[in-house]
Amino acid sequence: MLLFVAAMGKAQDQSGSSPGKVAIPAEGKKVYEQICQACHMADAKGSGSAGGIPALANNPRLADPKYPITMLQKGRGGMPWFTDLLTPAQMAAVVTYVRSHFNNYPDPVTEADVKKLATKPPVSEGCECTE
Amino acid sequence: MAEITSPSRRALLTMIGKVGGTAAMYQAMTALAHAADSRFTGPPALGGARQGASVLVLGAGLAGMVAAYELTKAGYKVQILEYQNRPGGRNYSVRGGDKVVEIDGTTQNCGFAPGNYLNPGPWRIPHHHRTLLHYCKQFGVELEPFIQLNHNSFVHNSNAFGGKPQRYKELAVDFKGHVAELLGKALNAGALDQKVTKEDKEKLLEAMREWGVLDKDMAYSSNLKASDQRGFARAPGGGVEGVPLPSTVNGLVDVLSSHIWTQLNFFDSNVMQTTMFQPKGGMDMIGKGFARQVGKMIRYNTKVTRIAQDETGVTANWTDTATGGTGEAKADWCVCTIPLPVLSQLDVQIGAPLKAAIKAVPYGGQVKMGLEFRRRFWEEDDHIYGGHSFTDQAIGLISYPNHNYFGDGPAVLLGAFANDAGAYQLTGMTPAQRIEAALTQGAVFHPAQYRKEFMNGVSFPWSRIPWIMGCTSRWTDQSRATHYQNLVAMDGRFVLAGEHASYYGGWMEGSLLSGLDAITRLHQKALAA
């Protein structure tokens, strides 16, 4: 599925480039590497000095898959929501990967699990369109 | 009979301001077709502070420093605690010899030649950001034009023209021409006869012919008229071979696939319109200008660890990151500009509504990169002087330097301004991988020169910058409705300021307007206390 994120009309500074063809892969490992790793780091151990970015590795909060799913859908603190970048299938894939690869929770999370918890996604100011 | 004179506009506005306050004055000014583009009507006239009253400012970015400057003018005793070893916050420039240290300790050493720089944060100033322009003038920060719209730069879309970049002017004129031709056809077919009068139909047809550079048959075609706007196959010359030859226009399908309307719209947006400015020598000249005024009040390398308040004042505990020493700073009031991703993890004695608001605003993570090249091939070979070449790849764009045109020796261009998915992708890489990606992606614009002339580069991944862990606040309609007023409201003796506490997120203007608003309310409360 091709995902467009057009950030038109936002007051914030932006590149002005055309709607991204920056394709995000379907595979959970790849989603982690191309999205999550930016903040949670390659080893999922987080990092921090002034504040800190939480570790996803060996994190007992991930025992309940609802927790990471909700974080992806709503964001919290410094972490934004990812409803405008990731599909439910990609969310399921990456949650499955993080829970099984960096933790010992091997039970897979499905797209249906994600959709079940779907709430009205946050809408960035201006028109942030997802198609 | 006495002649009744109408009051001058200024006198009228002053009168309205006195009676109705700033909001009424602003409304009146707008009604008088004045100042609609800015809330700034001059620095606040705070008047005398109470004898000995003090304010602790946390953060020496623009919001903190403008607060400190104006509070000091009003008579407050001000101290600023700053986590970094320099003033300015996100108002910053990276130069040769500087280090960029990421959250995991990854360190880049910038190797730029003297005079070259990357502005990793703010980099362009709209002409209507009058608060910022006011302080630049006041503090002697020299500004120069920032080339925003360059008709000769490139637009690249992976799915258009076989991935070959096109000149902006060609796509923009072609888009306009095809739209005009289609509207002309619709008009001539009578498709709009129910919508427009016969007279207006004639005017519209004339408009489409002129605006769309259409030929006598109302077609957009390859001729000298279109070439006058989109450029020629052979430019006009002198003497025997002087006659120009027309360029070939692109077909509608190709033009549509380029999404060129994204850039047309971009340049139309209020904050992107020309004229734009940049400080001569680097964006951090602004932070340094403020620091010339308030630098003596700043304690650097000072990490705030805890903020407490009671009915008499505010106390901040800190650790000196250079010496490891600890201490506390006390004042009657506190203006806190610490970025929310950091502040949300601090122990702060505030009420639940403000706490919730601080946790409700995530930050976007952008990436900028500076690439240094041996020569200005974009000028010498491609005749591009400033402006941006856009791409739908992760880097978003490359942007050409706006100073030292025609210069010899190394020059730095902006090799990436990535947002959203592209920013996450680049941030997750090592510095070397980022540069490699920027070279691969940017080479679509200048394939023969990009790698050949490359010398060195530096990347600034905002999500991994330890003192902020993000670039700018991201609000939604929902979070504004639930949390914005709580975020900006004074909580006892404590008030927030910064771009996150404004509707001008991510712009220096927002930081300054927020800082001025916060201290205006603080001062009122201090006088009433």
PDB file of C-alpha atoms in Angstrom, chain A residues 5 7-8 11-24 34-35 37-39 41 47-53 76-82 84-85 121-125 128, chain B residues 83 103-104 123-124 159 259 262-263 266 272 303 345 359 361-363 366 390-392 394 396-397 417 419-420 424-425 427-428 463-464 466 469 472-478 480 505 507:
ATOM      1  CA  VAL A   5       1.707  12.157   3.826  1.00  0.00           C
ATOM      2  CA  ALA A   7       1.863  18.251   4.978  1.00  0.00           C
ATOM      3  CA  MET A   8       0.238  21.165   3.224  1.00  0.00           C
ATOM      4  CA  ALA A  11       2.152  26.657   9.707  1.00  0.00           C
ATOM      5  CA  GLN A  12       5.405  24.937  10.611  1.00  0.00           C
ATOM      6  CA  ASP A  13       8.466  25.155   8.461  1.00  0.00           C
ATOM      7  CA  GLN A  14       8.657  22.296   5.989  1.00  0.00           C
ATOM      8  CA  SER A  15      10.568  21.282   2.927  1.00  0.00           C
ATOM      9  CA  GLY A  16       7.763  21.844   0.431  1.00  0.00           C
ATOM     10  CA  SER A  17       8.592  18.620  -1.356  1.00  0.00           C
ATOM     11  CA  SER A  18       5.898  16.608  -3.080  1.00  0.00           C
ATOM     12  CA  PRO A  19       3.893  14.039  -1.141  1.00  0.00           C
ATOM     13  CA  GLY A  20       6.405  11.498   0.006  1.00  0.00           C
ATOM     14  CA  LYS A  21       7.129   8.445  -2.025  1.00  0.00           C
ATOM     15  CA  VAL A  22       9.262   7.527   0.960  1.00  0.00           C
ATOM     16  CA  ALA A  23       7.850   4.037   1.080  1.00  0.00           C
ATOM     17  CA  ILE A  24       7.778   2.269   4.420  1.00  0.00           C
ATOM     18  CA  GLN A  34      13.302   2.858   9.314  1.00  0.00           C
ATOM     19  CA  ILE A  35      10.993   4.478  11.857  1.00  0.00           C
ATOM     20  CA  GLN A  37      15.103   3.168  15.572  1.00  0.00           C
ATOM     21  CA  ALA A  38      15.386   6.921  15.000  1.00  0.00           C
ATOM     22  CA  CYS A  39      14.582   7.498  18.679  1.00  0.00           C
ATOM     23  CA  MET A  41      18.012   3.265  18.798  1.00  0.00           C
ATOM     24  CA  SER A  47      18.928   6.602  25.394  1.00  0.00           C
ATOM     25  CA  GLY A  48      19.105   9.902  27.132  1.00  0.00           C
ATOM     26  CA  SER A  49      20.928  12.515  29.080  1.00  0.00           C
ATOM     27  CA  ALA A  50      18.814  15.648  29.570  1.00  0.00           C
ATOM     28  CA  GLY A  51      15.612  13.660  29.385  1.00  0.00           C
ATOM     29  CA  GLY A  52      15.624  10.198  27.990  1.00  0.00           C
ATOM     30  CA  ILE A  53      13.963   7.933  25.487  1.00  0.00           C
ATOM     31  CA  ARG A  76       2.490  10.249  24.542  1.00  0.00           C
ATOM     32  CA  GLY A  77       4.982  12.724  25.894  1.00  0.00           C
ATOM     33  CA  GLY A  78       7.653  13.320  23.284  1.00  0.00           C
ATOM     34  CA  MET A  79       6.459  10.433  21.140  1.00  0.00           C
ATOM     35  CA  PRO A  80       4.080  11.353  18.332  1.00  0.00           C
ATOM     36  CA  TRP A  81       1.230   9.210  17.007  1.00  0.00           C
ATOM     37  CA  PHE A  82       1.987   7.161  13.908  1.00  0.00           C
ATOM     38  CA  ASP A  84      -0.464   9.184   9.634  1.00  0.00           C
ATOM     39  CA  LEU A  85       2.643   7.178   8.707  1.00  0.00           C
ATOM     40  CA  PRO A 121      -6.644   9.355  14.963  1.00  0.00           C
ATOM     41  CA  PRO A 122      -5.106  12.675  15.936  1.00  0.00           C
ATOM     42  CA  VAL A 123      -5.172  15.185  13.113  1.00  0.00           C
ATOM     43  CA  SER A 124      -2.217  17.486  12.766  1.00  0.00           C
ATOM     44  CA  GLU A 125      -3.005  21.149  12.343  1.00  0.00           C
ATOM     45  CA  GLU A 128      -2.245  16.318   6.912  1.00  0.00           C
TER      46      GLU A 128
ATOM     47  CA  TYR B  83      21.888  23.370  29.673  1.00  0.00           C
ATOM     48  CA  ILE B 103      21.955  11.156  22.386  1.00  0.00           C
ATOM     49  CA  ASP B 104      23.987   7.917  22.385  1.00  0.00           C
ATOM     50  CA  TRP B 123      17.076  29.025   8.397  1.00  0.00           C
ATOM     51  CA  ARG B 124      14.647  31.501   6.834  1.00  0.00           C
ATOM     52  CA  ASN B 159       7.252   8.821 -10.703  1.00  0.00           C
ATOM     53  CA  HIS B 259       2.736  17.113  -8.569  1.00  0.00           C
ATOM     54  CA  THR B 262       2.614  21.115  -4.332  1.00  0.00           C
ATOM     55  CA  GLN B 263       5.441  23.594  -4.916  1.00  0.00           C
ATOM     56  CA  PHE B 266       4.110  25.901  -0.981  1.00  0.00           C
ATOM     57  CA  MET B 272       6.885  30.998   2.643  1.00  0.00           C
ATOM     58  CA  LYS B 303      21.169  21.034  33.864  1.00  0.00           C
ATOM     59  CA  GLN B 345      10.579  14.043  32.410  1.00  0.00           C
ATOM     60  CA  LYS B 359       2.853  15.468  28.236  1.00  0.00           C
ATOM     61  CA  VAL B 361       2.596  17.672  22.863  1.00  0.00           C
ATOM     62  CA  PRO B 362       5.051  15.447  20.986  1.00  0.00           C
ATOM     63  CA  TYR B 363       7.798  16.891  18.820  1.00  0.00           C
ATOM     64  CA  GLN B 366      13.400  16.660  11.285  1.00  0.00           C
ATOM     65  CA  PHE B 390      12.674  19.620  -4.403  1.00  0.00           C
ATOM     66  CA  THR B 391      12.499  15.837  -4.345  1.00  0.00           C
ATOM     67  CA  ASP B 392      10.050  13.251  -3.088  1.00  0.00           C
ATOM     68  CA  ALA B 394      13.721  11.169   2.061  1.00  0.00           C
ATOM     69  CA  GLY B 396      13.030  16.415   0.833  1.00  0.00           C
ATOM     70  CA  LEU B 397      15.144  18.995  -0.923  1.00  0.00           C
ATOM     71  CA  PHE B 417      15.561  18.928   5.040  1.00  0.00           C
ATOM     72  CA  ASN B 419      10.318  15.488   7.568  1.00  0.00           C
ATOM     73  CA  ASP B 420       8.021  12.646   8.554  1.00  0.00           C
ATOM     74  CA  TYR B 424      12.890   8.870  10.736  1.00  0.00           C
ATOM     75  CA  GLN B 425      14.716   6.893   8.074  1.00  0.00           C
ATOM     76  CA  THR B 427      17.797   9.660  11.821  1.00  0.00           C
ATOM     77  CA  GLY B 428      18.012   5.902  12.363  1.00  0.00           C
ATOM     78  CA  SER B 463      15.257  13.374  17.455  1.00  0.00           C
ATOM     79  CA  ARG B 464      18.713  12.370  18.646  1.00  0.00           C
ATOM     80  CA  PRO B 466      20.108  15.290  23.652  1.00  0.00           C
ATOM     81  CA  MET B 469      14.943  15.093  21.463  1.00  0.00           C
ATOM     82  CA  THR B 472       9.307  21.358  16.952  1.00  0.00           C
ATOM     83  CA  SER B 473       6.066  20.881  18.826  1.00  0.00           C
ATOM     84  CA  ARG B 474       3.228  19.101  17.048  1.00  0.00           C
ATOM     85  CA  TRP B 475      -0.246  20.194  18.030  1.00  0.00           C
ATOM     86  CA  THR B 476      -3.530  18.792  16.847  1.00  0.00           C
ATOM     87  CA  ASP B 477      -6.959  20.382  16.867  1.00  0.00           C
ATOM     88  CA  GLN B 478      -7.832  18.082  19.781  1.00  0.00           C
ATOM     89  CA  ARG B 480      -5.169  22.579  21.259  1.00  0.00           C
ATOM     90  CA  GLY B 505       5.038  26.399  16.146  1.00  0.00           C
ATOM     91  CA  TRP B 507       9.163  29.546  14.063  1.00  0.00           C
TER      92      TRP B 507
END
